[in-house]
mmCIF file of N, CA, C and O in Angstrom:
data_model
loop_
_atom_site.group_PDB
_atom_site.id
_atom_site.type_symbol
_atom_site.label_atom_id
_atom_site.label_comp_id
_atom_site.label_asym_id
_atom_site.label_seq_id
_atom_site.Cartn_x
_atom_site.Cartn_y
_atom_site.Cartn_z
ATOM 1 N N MET A 1 151.499 -29.698 139.159
ATOM 2 C CA MET A 1 151.418 -28.345 139.668
ATOM 3 C C MET A 1 151.037 -27.410 138.524
ATOM 4 O O MET A 1 151.583 -27.499 137.438
ATOM 5 N N PHE A 2 150.104 -26.519 138.767
ATOM 6 C CA PHE A 2 149.643 -25.582 137.742
ATOM 7 C C PHE A 2 150.410 -24.272 137.859
ATOM 8 O O PHE A 2 150.790 -23.857 138.947
ATOM 9 N N ASP A 3 150.618 -23.620 136.726
ATOM 10 C CA ASP A 3 151.353 -22.356 136.752
ATOM 11 C C ASP A 3 150.554 -21.166 136.247
ATOM 12 O O ASP A 3 151.044 -20.054 136.198
ATOM 13 N N THR A 4 149.281 -21.403 135.879
ATOM 14 C CA THR A 4 148.450 -20.336 135.334
ATOM 15 C C THR A 4 147.036 -20.452 135.883
ATOM 16 O O THR A 4 146.508 -21.551 136.020
ATOM 17 N N VAL A 5 146.436 -19.313 136.189
ATOM 18 C CA VAL A 5 145.035 -19.302 136.602
ATOM 19 C C VAL A 5 144.253 -18.458 135.594
ATOM 20 O O VAL A 5 144.669 -17.361 135.223
ATOM 21 N N ILE A 6 143.142 -19.019 135.140
ATOM 22 C CA ILE A 6 142.237 -18.307 134.240
ATOM 23 C C ILE A 6 141.025 -17.937 135.069
ATOM 24 O O ILE A 6 140.293 -18.806 135.545
ATOM 25 N N ARG A 7 140.833 -16.668 135.284
ATOM 26 C CA ARG A 7 139.705 -16.178 136.084
ATOM 27 C C ARG A 7 138.513 -15.978 135.145
ATOM 28 O O ARG A 7 138.612 -15.263 134.161
ATOM 29 N N MET A 8 137.410 -16.653 135.487
ATOM 30 C CA MET A 8 136.269 -16.695 134.574
ATOM 31 C C MET A 8 134.957 -16.343 135.263
ATOM 32 O O MET A 8 134.837 -16.410 136.477
ATOM 33 N N LYS A 9 133.984 -16.036 134.424
ATOM 34 C CA LYS A 9 132.625 -15.800 134.899
ATOM 35 C C LYS A 9 132.066 -17.130 135.428
ATOM 36 O O LYS A 9 132.366 -18.199 134.891
ATOM 37 N N PRO A 10 131.243 -17.092 136.473
ATOM 38 C CA PRO A 10 130.710 -18.339 137.038
ATOM 39 C C PRO A 10 129.820 -19.108 136.064
ATOM 40 O O PRO A 10 129.618 -20.305 136.236
ATOM 41 N N SER A 11 129.330 -18.456 135.030
ATOM 42 C CA SER A 11 128.511 -19.172 134.045
ATOM 43 C C SER A 11 129.326 -20.209 133.271
ATOM 44 O O SER A 11 128.761 -21.028 132.551
ATOM 45 N N ALA A 12 130.635 -20.215 133.433
ATOM 46 C CA ALA A 12 131.513 -21.167 132.750
ATOM 47 C C ALA A 12 131.661 -22.477 133.514
ATOM 48 O O ALA A 12 132.307 -23.403 133.022
ATOM 49 N N ILE A 13 131.066 -22.598 134.696
ATOM 50 C CA ILE A 13 131.272 -23.778 135.542
ATOM 51 C C ILE A 13 130.942 -25.076 134.804
ATOM 52 O O ILE A 13 131.732 -26.016 134.812
ATOM 53 N N ASP A 14 129.784 -25.155 134.166
ATOM 54 C CA ASP A 14 129.392 -26.394 133.484
ATOM 55 C C ASP A 14 130.381 -26.738 132.378
ATOM 56 O O ASP A 14 130.789 -27.894 132.234
ATOM 57 N N GLU A 15 130.760 -25.743 131.591
ATOM 58 C CA GLU A 15 131.690 -25.959 130.486
ATOM 59 C C GLU A 15 133.050 -26.443 130.998
ATOM 60 O O GLU A 15 133.619 -27.405 130.479
ATOM 61 N N VAL A 16 133.565 -25.782 132.028
ATOM 62 C CA VAL A 16 134.870 -26.127 132.596
ATOM 63 C C VAL A 16 134.830 -27.524 133.213
ATOM 64 O O VAL A 16 135.766 -28.307 133.061
ATOM 65 N N THR A 17 133.738 -27.857 133.874
ATOM 66 C CA THR A 17 133.579 -29.179 134.475
ATOM 67 C C THR A 17 133.556 -30.260 133.394
ATOM 68 O O THR A 17 134.201 -31.303 133.541
ATOM 69 N N LYS A 18 132.819 -30.021 132.307
ATOM 70 C CA LYS A 18 132.760 -30.985 131.204
ATOM 71 C C LYS A 18 134.136 -31.200 130.582
ATOM 72 O O LYS A 18 134.446 -32.291 130.115
ATOM 73 N N LEU A 19 134.957 -30.164 130.573
ATOM 74 C CA LEU A 19 136.309 -30.266 130.016
ATOM 75 C C LEU A 19 137.259 -30.997 130.964
ATOM 76 O O LEU A 19 138.377 -31.340 130.586
ATOM 77 N N GLY A 20 136.818 -31.208 132.205
ATOM 78 C CA GLY A 20 137.641 -31.920 133.179
ATOM 79 C C GLY A 20 138.771 -31.080 133.752
ATOM 80 O O GLY A 20 139.746 -31.619 134.266
ATOM 81 N N LEU A 21 138.618 -29.761 133.692
ATOM 82 C CA LEU A 21 139.658 -28.868 134.206
ATOM 83 C C LEU A 21 139.481 -28.639 135.708
ATOM 84 O O LEU A 21 138.363 -28.694 136.231
ATOM 85 N N THR A 22 140.574 -28.361 136.377
ATOM 86 C CA THR A 22 140.557 -28.088 137.815
ATOM 87 C C THR A 22 140.130 -26.647 138.040
ATOM 88 O O THR A 22 140.689 -25.727 137.446
ATOM 89 N N TRP A 23 139.136 -26.450 138.900
ATOM 90 C CA TRP A 23 138.665 -25.096 139.184
ATOM 91 C C TRP A 23 138.212 -25.007 140.633
ATOM 92 O O TRP A 23 137.988 -25.994 141.299
ATOM 93 N N ASP A 24 138.059 -23.759 141.078
ATOM 94 C CA ASP A 24 137.555 -23.478 142.416
ATOM 95 C C ASP A 24 136.928 -22.086 142.379
ATOM 96 O O ASP A 24 137.210 -21.300 141.475
ATOM 97 N N TYR A 25 136.082 -21.802 143.355
ATOM 98 C CA TYR A 25 135.566 -20.439 143.450
ATOM 99 C C TYR A 25 136.705 -19.510 143.846
ATOM 100 O O TYR A 25 137.621 -19.888 144.579
ATOM 101 N N SER A 26 136.630 -18.295 143.384
ATOM 102 C CA SER A 26 137.661 -17.298 143.640
ATOM 103 C C SER A 26 137.824 -17.044 145.132
ATOM 104 O O SER A 26 136.831 -16.886 145.851
ATOM 105 N N LYS A 27 139.058 -16.981 145.583
ATOM 106 C CA LYS A 27 139.313 -16.633 146.988
ATOM 107 C C LYS A 27 138.986 -15.163 147.243
ATOM 108 O O LYS A 27 138.636 -14.774 148.341
ATOM 109 N N GLN A 28 139.095 -14.348 146.210
ATOM 110 C CA GLN A 28 138.852 -12.917 146.351
ATOM 111 C C GLN A 28 137.381 -12.550 146.137
ATOM 112 O O GLN A 28 136.834 -11.734 146.860
ATOM 113 N N PHE A 29 136.741 -13.165 145.131
ATOM 114 C CA PHE A 29 135.384 -12.764 144.764
ATOM 115 C C PHE A 29 134.315 -13.808 145.078
ATOM 116 O O PHE A 29 133.152 -13.620 144.751
ATOM 117 N N GLY A 30 134.708 -14.902 145.690
ATOM 118 C CA GLY A 30 133.737 -15.928 146.067
ATOM 119 C C GLY A 30 133.033 -16.526 144.865
ATOM 120 O O GLY A 30 133.663 -16.864 143.867
ATOM 121 N N MET A 31 131.734 -16.633 144.936
ATOM 122 C CA MET A 31 130.951 -17.274 143.883
ATOM 123 C C MET A 31 130.727 -16.368 142.681
ATOM 124 O O MET A 31 130.078 -16.773 141.719
ATOM 125 N N LYS A 32 131.275 -15.166 142.695
ATOM 126 C CA LYS A 32 131.125 -14.242 141.565
ATOM 127 C C LYS A 32 132.169 -14.482 140.478
ATOM 128 O O LYS A 32 132.110 -13.882 139.416
ATOM 129 N N GLU A 33 133.138 -15.376 140.748
ATOM 130 C CA GLU A 33 134.190 -15.673 139.771
ATOM 131 C C GLU A 33 134.765 -17.047 140.085
ATOM 132 O O GLU A 33 134.842 -17.436 141.248
ATOM 133 N N ILE A 34 135.160 -17.773 139.035
ATOM 134 C CA ILE A 34 135.834 -19.045 139.266
ATOM 135 C C ILE A 34 137.276 -18.943 138.772
ATOM 136 O O ILE A 34 137.586 -18.175 137.861
ATOM 137 N N ASP A 35 138.135 -19.700 139.404
ATOM 138 C CA ASP A 35 139.539 -19.777 139.025
ATOM 139 C C ASP A 35 139.787 -21.157 138.422
ATOM 140 O O ASP A 35 139.543 -22.172 139.074
ATOM 141 N N VAL A 36 140.248 -21.167 137.182
ATOM 142 C CA VAL A 36 140.545 -22.409 136.479
ATOM 143 C C VAL A 36 142.062 -22.526 136.407
ATOM 144 O O VAL A 36 142.744 -21.594 135.972
ATOM 145 N N TYR A 37 142.579 -23.666 136.847
ATOM 146 C CA TYR A 37 144.025 -23.856 136.934
ATOM 147 C C TYR A 37 144.525 -24.729 135.786
ATOM 148 O O TYR A 37 144.026 -25.845 135.583
ATOM 149 N N VAL A 38 145.478 -24.193 135.036
ATOM 150 C CA VAL A 38 146.052 -24.906 133.892
ATOM 151 C C VAL A 38 147.553 -24.656 133.843
ATOM 152 O O VAL A 38 148.078 -23.809 134.569
ATOM 153 N N ASN A 39 148.218 -25.379 132.968
ATOM 154 C CA ASN A 39 149.623 -25.120 132.690
ATOM 155 C C ASN A 39 149.715 -24.292 131.417
ATOM 156 O O ASN A 39 148.975 -24.533 130.452
ATOM 157 N N TYR A 40 150.608 -23.338 131.433
ATOM 158 C CA TYR A 40 150.795 -22.479 130.272
ATOM 159 C C TYR A 40 151.375 -23.295 129.133
ATOM 160 O O TYR A 40 152.162 -24.200 129.348
ATOM 161 N N VAL A 41 150.954 -22.995 127.910
ATOM 162 C CA VAL A 41 151.472 -23.707 126.747
ATOM 163 C C VAL A 41 152.651 -22.944 126.157
ATOM 164 O O VAL A 41 152.744 -21.723 126.281
ATOM 165 N N ASP A 42 153.534 -23.665 125.523
ATOM 166 C CA ASP A 42 154.713 -23.060 124.903
ATOM 167 C C ASP A 42 154.269 -22.083 123.814
ATOM 168 O O ASP A 42 153.592 -22.462 122.863
ATOM 169 N N ASP A 43 154.632 -20.834 123.980
ATOM 170 C CA ASP A 43 154.229 -19.821 123.000
ATOM 171 C C ASP A 43 155.396 -19.382 122.112
ATOM 172 O O ASP A 43 155.342 -18.335 121.489
ATOM 173 N N SER A 44 156.427 -20.206 122.030
ATOM 174 C CA SER A 44 157.600 -19.828 121.253
ATOM 175 C C SER A 44 157.314 -19.738 119.760
ATOM 176 O O SER A 44 158.070 -19.108 119.022
ATOM 177 N N LEU A 45 156.241 -20.340 119.308
ATOM 178 C CA LEU A 45 155.915 -20.305 117.892
ATOM 179 C C LEU A 45 154.935 -19.189 117.536
ATOM 180 O O LEU A 45 154.563 -19.045 116.372
ATOM 181 N N LEU A 46 154.537 -18.397 118.516
ATOM 182 C CA LEU A 46 153.594 -17.307 118.258
ATOM 183 C C LEU A 46 154.258 -16.198 117.457
ATOM 184 O O LEU A 46 155.455 -15.944 117.582
ATOM 185 N N THR A 47 153.446 -15.534 116.671
ATOM 186 C CA THR A 47 153.934 -14.348 115.973
ATOM 187 C C THR A 47 153.583 -13.122 116.809
ATOM 188 O O THR A 47 152.858 -13.227 117.808
ATOM 189 N N LEU A 48 154.057 -11.980 116.426
ATOM 190 C CA LEU A 48 153.777 -10.755 117.167
ATOM 191 C C LEU A 48 152.305 -10.392 117.151
ATOM 192 O O LEU A 48 151.843 -9.627 117.987
ATOM 193 N N THR A 49 151.543 -10.937 116.212
ATOM 194 C CA THR A 49 150.120 -10.599 116.125
ATOM 195 C C THR A 49 149.234 -11.588 116.875
ATOM 196 O O THR A 49 148.046 -11.352 117.010
ATOM 197 N N ASP A 50 149.792 -12.694 117.349
ATOM 198 C CA ASP A 50 149.010 -13.678 118.099
ATOM 199 C C ASP A 50 148.811 -13.208 119.540
ATOM 200 O O ASP A 50 149.727 -12.704 120.169
ATOM 201 N N ASP A 51 147.609 -13.393 120.049
ATOM 202 C CA ASP A 51 147.317 -13.084 121.445
ATOM 203 C C ASP A 51 147.532 -14.358 122.255
ATOM 204 O O ASP A 51 146.786 -15.332 122.091
ATOM 205 N N PRO A 52 148.539 -14.400 123.129
ATOM 206 C CA PRO A 52 148.809 -15.627 123.875
ATOM 207 C C PRO A 52 147.649 -16.077 124.768
ATOM 208 O O PRO A 52 147.476 -17.273 125.004
ATOM 209 N N ASP A 53 146.825 -15.149 125.245
ATOM 210 C CA ASP A 53 145.671 -15.526 126.067
ATOM 211 C C ASP A 53 144.643 -16.290 125.237
ATOM 212 O O ASP A 53 144.071 -17.282 125.699
ATOM 213 N N VAL A 54 144.417 -15.832 124.025
ATOM 214 C CA VAL A 54 143.465 -16.505 123.140
ATOM 215 C C VAL A 54 143.999 -17.888 122.766
ATOM 216 O O VAL A 54 143.251 -18.870 122.772
ATOM 217 N N ILE A 55 145.281 -17.971 122.473
ATOM 218 C CA ILE A 55 145.900 -19.248 122.122
ATOM 219 C C ILE A 55 145.770 -20.238 123.291
ATOM 220 O O ILE A 55 145.443 -21.412 123.094
ATOM 221 N N LEU A 56 146.012 -19.763 124.513
ATOM 222 C CA LEU A 56 145.896 -20.610 125.695
ATOM 223 C C LEU A 56 144.470 -21.144 125.840
ATOM 224 O O LEU A 56 144.259 -22.328 126.083
ATOM 225 N N CYS A 57 143.492 -20.275 125.702
ATOM 226 C CA CYS A 57 142.092 -20.698 125.825
ATOM 227 C C CYS A 57 141.718 -21.680 124.714
ATOM 228 O O CYS A 57 141.023 -22.669 124.968
ATOM 229 N N ASP A 58 142.174 -21.419 123.497
ATOM 230 C CA ASP A 58 141.915 -22.355 122.393
ATOM 231 C C ASP A 58 142.509 -23.724 122.694
ATOM 232 O O ASP A 58 141.886 -24.747 122.444
ATOM 233 N N TYR A 59 143.707 -23.745 123.243
ATOM 234 C CA TYR A 59 144.385 -24.999 123.558
ATOM 235 C C TYR A 59 143.558 -25.846 124.525
ATOM 236 O O TYR A 59 143.456 -27.063 124.377
ATOM 237 N N TYR A 60 142.957 -25.208 125.526
ATOM 238 C CA TYR A 60 142.156 -25.920 126.526
ATOM 239 C C TYR A 60 140.660 -25.950 126.190
ATOM 240 O O TYR A 60 139.846 -26.389 126.998
ATOM 241 N N ASN A 61 140.285 -25.476 124.988
ATOM 242 C CA ASN A 61 138.880 -25.425 124.548
ATOM 243 C C ASN A 61 138.007 -24.589 125.472
ATOM 244 O O ASN A 61 136.843 -24.915 125.712
ATOM 245 N N ILE A 62 138.572 -23.517 126.003
ATOM 246 C CA ILE A 62 137.854 -22.611 126.899
ATOM 247 C C ILE A 62 137.273 -21.465 126.083
ATOM 248 O O ILE A 62 137.943 -20.898 125.217
ATOM 249 N N ASN A 63 136.031 -21.115 126.378
ATOM 250 C CA ASN A 63 135.368 -19.997 125.710
ATOM 251 C C ASN A 63 135.992 -18.685 126.197
ATOM 252 O O ASN A 63 135.750 -18.265 127.332
ATOM 253 N N TYR A 64 136.744 -18.036 125.344
ATOM 254 C CA TYR A 64 137.458 -16.814 125.724
ATOM 255 C C TYR A 64 136.498 -15.691 126.133
ATOM 256 O O TYR A 64 136.855 -14.823 126.914
ATOM 257 N N ASP A 65 135.276 -15.730 125.642
ATOM 258 C CA ASP A 65 134.292 -14.692 125.990
ATOM 259 C C ASP A 65 133.892 -14.746 127.460
ATOM 260 O O ASP A 65 133.330 -13.786 127.986
ATOM 261 N N LEU A 66 134.161 -15.862 128.137
ATOM 262 C CA LEU A 66 133.815 -16.005 129.548
ATOM 263 C C LEU A 66 134.994 -15.724 130.479
ATOM 264 O O LEU A 66 134.873 -15.847 131.690
ATOM 265 N N VAL A 67 136.124 -15.326 129.897
ATOM 266 C CA VAL A 67 137.344 -15.084 130.671
ATOM 267 C C VAL A 67 137.380 -13.651 131.170
ATOM 268 O O VAL A 67 137.135 -12.706 130.409
ATOM 269 N N ASN A 68 137.677 -13.477 132.458
ATOM 270 C CA ASN A 68 137.886 -12.136 133.028
ATOM 271 C C ASN A 68 139.338 -11.721 132.869
ATOM 272 O O ASN A 68 139.625 -10.613 132.462
ATOM 273 N N CYS A 69 140.259 -12.598 133.230
ATOM 274 C CA CYS A 69 141.682 -12.331 133.076
ATOM 275 C C CYS A 69 142.467 -13.622 133.240
ATOM 276 O O CYS A 69 141.924 -14.626 133.700
ATOM 277 N N ILE A 70 143.725 -13.576 132.831
ATOM 278 C CA ILE A 70 144.616 -14.728 132.961
ATOM 279 C C ILE A 70 145.882 -14.247 133.658
ATOM 280 O O ILE A 70 146.438 -13.216 133.304
ATOM 281 N N GLU A 71 146.306 -15.021 134.669
ATOM 282 C CA GLU A 71 147.469 -14.624 135.465
ATOM 283 C C GLU A 71 148.388 -15.814 135.701
ATOM 284 O O GLU A 71 147.933 -16.944 135.803
ATOM 285 N N ALA A 72 149.665 -15.519 135.839
ATOM 286 C CA ALA A 72 150.626 -16.548 136.256
ATOM 287 C C ALA A 72 150.461 -16.754 137.758
ATOM 288 O O ALA A 72 150.150 -15.833 138.494
ATOM 289 N N VAL A 73 150.624 -17.995 138.190
ATOM 290 C CA VAL A 73 150.499 -18.305 139.616
ATOM 291 C C VAL A 73 151.864 -18.221 140.258
ATOM 292 O O VAL A 73 152.850 -18.630 139.741
#
């Protein structure tokens, strides 16, 4: 079961597919956005200056520049 959705630009489809991540077209925006489903990583070691969204994307090798937003499911 996934607990986080990363909403991304549709141009990320090939990259996300190559990474083997679970995704679907957005229920709200259709083919204008994709939803990538992942599990949140433990951020207990982050400092106050670390951006947890960037850390999450780095963990899954996702290009943060293609991310619209990240939400808990």
